[in-house]
């Protein structure tokens, strides 16, 4: 091949081809970064807006119990994703939310859809995210969990803890007690989810109760 032909191939074909490949690669790199940044911002905005728009606060009701009884018919009953009070454990207060979604339940004790209200006959079931469960796992027999709701304050005394391997057994673990409460969380202390729940079982010791 003559020198002039080699020069033509080098400058007229190879170099433009390399430049085209580099420009194409740069374009797609910038495009992907821009898309990811946009999606993240959109997701962040939507998540923040969703959380703000969904969480509600129960309004305080000043109810004087008659013979230590609070009638449920006199209570304002709230929908899902409503904060109805706080649980105080060892001077640490945690908000309680009614059947909160995955976003709104974070950092709160989440009353499940199969639970009774605090103070009612039967059991109050509250789920706690693993990352918020340190205080729950430190409870020992005899410790008091004070549940402060918009309609009254109810003290529960811890009776025992159990490892529960499924939802069916979870719903039966407090059957030995009357008006009770179960706060449960994932038993796995590492990353990911475990195969069982760590459940704290407590019994109502306050005089005031909720009746139909």
Short mmCIF file of C-alpha atoms in Angstrom, two decimals:
data_model
loop_
_atom_site.label_atom_id
_atom_site.label_comp_id
_atom_site.label_asym_id
_atom_site.label_seq_id
_atom_site.Cartn_x
_atom_site.Cartn_y
_atom_site.Cartn_z
CA UNK A 1 0.00 0.00 0.00
CA UNK A 2 1.34 3.41 -0.96
CA UNK A 3 2.06 5.98 1.71
CA UNK A 4 -0.72 8.25 0.47
CA UNK A 5 -3.22 5.38 0.67
CA UNK A 6 -2.11 4.49 4.19
CA UNK A 7 -2.48 8.11 5.21
CA UNK A 8 -5.98 8.20 3.73
CA UNK A 9 -7.02 5.05 5.57
CA UNK A 10 -5.57 6.32 8.83
CA UNK A 11 -6.94 9.85 8.70
CA UNK A 12 -10.02 9.29 6.58
CA UNK A 13 -11.36 6.06 8.09
CA UNK A 14 -9.73 4.86 11.30
CA UNK A 15 -9.53 8.12 13.25
CA UNK A 16 -13.12 9.23 12.45
CA UNK A 17 -14.31 5.72 13.39
CA UNK A 18 -12.53 5.88 16.75
CA UNK A 19 -13.91 9.37 17.39
CA UNK A 20 -17.42 8.19 16.54
CA UNK A 21 -17.13 5.24 18.96
CA UNK A 22 -15.85 7.50 21.76
CA UNK A 23 -18.62 10.06 21.20
CA UNK A 24 -21.25 7.30 21.21
CA UNK A 25 -19.88 5.81 24.46
CA UNK A 26 -19.76 9.24 26.08
CA UNK A 27 -23.32 9.98 25.00
CA UNK A 28 -24.70 6.79 26.54
CA UNK A 29 -22.71 7.32 29.76
CA UNK A 30 -24.07 10.84 30.20
CA UNK A 31 -27.57 9.67 29.25
CA UNK A 32 -27.60 6.86 31.83
CA UNK A 33 -26.34 9.15 34.59
CA UNK A 34 -28.99 11.74 33.73
CA UNK A 35 -31.79 9.16 33.68
CA UNK A 36 -30.73 7.63 37.00
CA UNK A 37 -30.48 11.04 38.59
CA UNK A 38 -33.92 12.03 37.29
CA UNK A 39 -35.54 8.79 38.41
CA UNK A 40 -33.97 9.07 41.86
CA UNK A 41 -35.18 12.64 42.26
CA UNK A 42 -38.65 11.74 41.06
CA UNK A 43 -38.79 8.73 43.40
CA UNK A 44 -37.49 10.79 46.31
CA UNK A 45 -40.05 13.52 45.70
CA UNK A 46 -42.90 11.05 45.29
CA UNK A 47 -41.91 9.12 48.42
CA UNK A 48 -41.70 12.27 50.51
CA UNK A 49 -44.98 13.59 49.17
CA UNK A 50 -46.68 10.22 49.65
CA UNK A 51 -45.55 9.97 53.26
CA UNK A 52 -46.64 13.50 54.06
CA UNK A 53 -50.04 13.15 52.44
CA UNK A 54 -50.92 9.80 54.02
CA UNK A 55 -50.01 10.04 57.71
CA UNK A 56 -52.79 11.45 59.87
CA UNK A 57 -52.95 12.32 63.57
CA UNK A 58 -55.81 11.28 65.84
CA UNK A 59 -57.46 14.11 67.74
CA UNK A 60 -57.45 13.87 71.52
CA UNK A 61 -60.73 12.78 73.13
CA UNK A 62 -61.28 13.67 76.77
CA UNK A 63 -63.30 10.70 77.96
CA UNK A 64 -64.01 10.05 81.64
CA UNK A 65 -64.37 6.29 82.17
CA UNK A 66 -67.52 5.12 83.94
CA UNK A 67 -66.65 2.35 86.42
CA UNK A 68 -63.26 2.15 84.67
CA UNK A 69 -64.96 1.42 81.36
CA UNK A 70 -64.56 3.35 78.11
CA UNK A 71 -67.25 2.61 75.55
CA UNK A 72 -65.89 1.92 72.10
CA UNK A 73 -69.06 3.39 70.62
CA UNK A 74 -68.02 6.79 72.03
CA UNK A 75 -64.62 6.71 70.35
CA UNK A 76 -63.76 8.31 67.05
CA UNK A 77 -62.39 5.41 65.02
CA UNK A 78 -59.69 6.18 62.50
CA UNK A 79 -58.53 4.76 59.20
CA UNK A 80 -55.19 3.20 58.31
CA UNK A 81 -52.01 5.30 58.50
CA UNK A 82 -53.26 7.29 61.49
CA UNK A 83 -50.99 7.88 64.49
CA UNK A 84 -53.13 7.22 67.58
CA UNK A 85 -50.59 7.74 70.36
CA UNK A 86 -47.27 6.55 71.73
CA UNK A 87 -45.77 3.55 73.48
CA UNK A 88 -43.39 4.44 76.30
CA UNK A 89 -40.73 1.86 77.13
CA UNK A 90 -37.98 2.71 79.63
CA UNK A 91 -38.63 6.45 79.19
CA UNK A 92 -38.35 6.14 75.40
CA UNK A 93 -41.45 7.06 73.40
CA UNK A 94 -42.35 5.52 70.03
CA UNK A 95 -45.37 6.62 67.93
CA UNK A 96 -48.13 4.06 67.32
CA UNK A 97 -49.75 3.97 63.89
CA UNK A 98 -52.84 2.08 62.74
CA UNK A 99 -51.98 -0.41 59.99
CA UNK A 100 -49.34 1.82 58.44
CA UNK A 101 -47.91 1.05 55.01
CA UNK A 102 -44.24 0.14 54.53
CA UNK A 103 -43.21 3.79 54.38
CA UNK A 104 -45.32 5.16 57.20
CA UNK A 105 -44.70 2.22 59.52
CA UNK A 106 -40.96 2.93 59.68
CA UNK A 107 -39.87 4.26 63.07
CA UNK A 108 -43.29 3.49 64.56
CA UNK A 109 -45.10 0.61 66.25
CA UNK A 110 -47.55 -0.60 63.66
CA UNK A 111 -50.93 -1.92 64.85
CA UNK A 112 -51.83 -4.70 62.43
CA UNK A 113 -55.10 -5.25 60.60
CA UNK A 114 -55.89 -8.29 62.81
CA UNK A 115 -55.39 -6.39 66.07
CA UNK A 116 -57.73 -5.04 68.71
CA UNK A 117 -57.39 -1.50 70.05
CA UNK A 118 -55.30 -0.83 73.17
CA UNK A 119 -57.48 -1.49 76.23
CA UNK A 120 -59.87 -3.84 74.45
CA UNK A 121 -60.48 -7.48 75.33
CA UNK A 122 -58.28 -9.80 73.32
CA UNK A 123 -54.85 -8.87 72.00
CA UNK A 124 -53.20 -5.77 70.58
CA UNK A 125 -50.68 -6.76 67.88
CA UNK A 126 -48.00 -4.26 66.99
CA UNK A 127 -45.18 -4.83 64.51
CA UNK A 128 -41.81 -3.15 64.96
CA UNK A 129 -39.20 -2.85 62.21
CA UNK A 130 -36.00 -4.73 62.98
CA UNK A 131 -33.88 -1.57 62.92
CA UNK A 132 -36.14 -0.02 65.60
CA UNK A 133 -36.36 -3.11 67.81
CA UNK A 134 -33.42 -2.68 70.21
CA UNK A 135 -35.66 -1.46 73.05
CA UNK A 136 -38.10 -4.32 72.51
CA UNK A 137 -35.41 -6.98 72.72
CA UNK A 138 -34.08 -5.49 75.96
CA UNK A 139 -37.41 -5.86 77.79
CA UNK A 140 -37.55 -8.36 80.64
CA UNK A 141 -40.37 -9.92 82.63
CA UNK A 142 -42.11 -7.32 84.79
CA UNK A 143 -41.19 -4.31 82.66
CA UNK A 144 -44.01 -1.85 81.95
CA UNK A 145 -45.10 -0.72 78.50
CA UNK A 146 -47.27 2.38 78.79
CA UNK A 147 -49.56 2.90 75.81
CA UNK A 148 -50.74 6.51 75.59
CA UNK A 149 -53.64 6.84 73.15
CA UNK A 150 -55.96 9.66 72.16
CA UNK A 151 -58.67 8.18 74.40
CA UNK A 152 -56.72 6.98 77.46
CA UNK A 153 -53.53 5.49 78.91
CA UNK A 154 -53.10 1.75 79.32
CA UNK A 155 -50.24 0.04 81.12
CA UNK A 156 -49.13 -3.43 80.07
CA UNK A 157 -46.70 -5.59 82.05
CA UNK A 158 -44.36 -7.90 80.17
CA UNK A 159 -44.98 -11.57 80.94
CA UNK A 160 -42.69 -13.41 78.53
CA UNK A 161 -41.00 -13.44 75.15
CA UNK A 162 -41.26 -16.09 72.47
CA UNK A 163 -39.75 -17.03 69.13
CA UNK A 164 -42.67 -17.56 66.76
CA UNK A 165 -42.17 -19.23 63.39
CA UNK A 166 -45.32 -18.21 61.49
CA UNK A 167 -48.31 -15.86 61.49
CA UNK A 168 -50.72 -18.52 62.70
CA UNK A 169 -48.70 -19.17 65.86
CA UNK A 170 -48.19 -15.44 66.32
CA UNK A 171 -51.94 -14.93 66.59
CA UNK A 172 -52.13 -17.59 69.33
CA UNK A 173 -49.07 -16.77 71.40
CA UNK A 174 -50.99 -14.56 73.88
CA UNK A 175 -54.00 -16.86 74.30
CA UNK A 176 -53.03 -17.58 77.93
CA UNK A 177 -53.72 -13.96 78.85
CA UNK A 178 -56.88 -11.87 78.86
CA UNK A 179 -56.37 -8.32 77.66
CA UNK A 180 -52.93 -8.56 76.20
CA UNK A 181 -50.44 -7.03 73.81
CA UNK A 182 -47.85 -8.56 71.50
CA UNK A 183 -45.05 -6.46 70.05
CA UNK A 184 -43.15 -8.47 67.49
CA UNK A 185 -40.23 -7.98 65.16
CA UNK A 186 -37.92 -9.99 62.93
CA UNK A 187 -35.63 -12.22 65.00
CA UNK A 188 -32.66 -11.96 62.63
CA UNK A 189 -29.98 -9.65 64.00
CA UNK A 190 -28.03 -9.53 60.73
CA UNK A 191 -28.91 -8.45 57.21
CA UNK A 192 -32.09 -9.68 55.56
CA UNK A 193 -35.12 -11.33 57.12
CA UNK A 194 -35.07 -14.29 59.47
CA UNK A 195 -37.35 -17.30 59.67
CA UNK A 196 -39.09 -16.31 62.90
CA UNK A 197 -40.51 -13.44 64.92
CA UNK A 198 -39.26 -12.26 68.29
CA UNK A 199 -42.47 -11.56 70.21
CA UNK A 200 -42.86 -9.72 73.51
CA UNK A 201 -46.09 -10.65 75.31
CA UNK A 202 -47.57 -8.29 77.89
CA UNK A 203 -50.80 -8.19 79.91
CA UNK A 204 -52.96 -5.18 80.75
CA UNK A 205 -52.62 -4.14 84.39
CA UNK A 206 -54.45 -0.79 84.26
CA UNK A 207 -57.93 -0.51 85.72
CA UNK A 208 -59.42 1.28 82.73
CA UNK A 209 -60.62 -0.92 79.86
CA UNK A 210 -62.40 -0.48 76.53
CA UNK A 211 -65.76 -2.22 76.18
CA UNK A 212 -68.31 -2.50 73.39
#
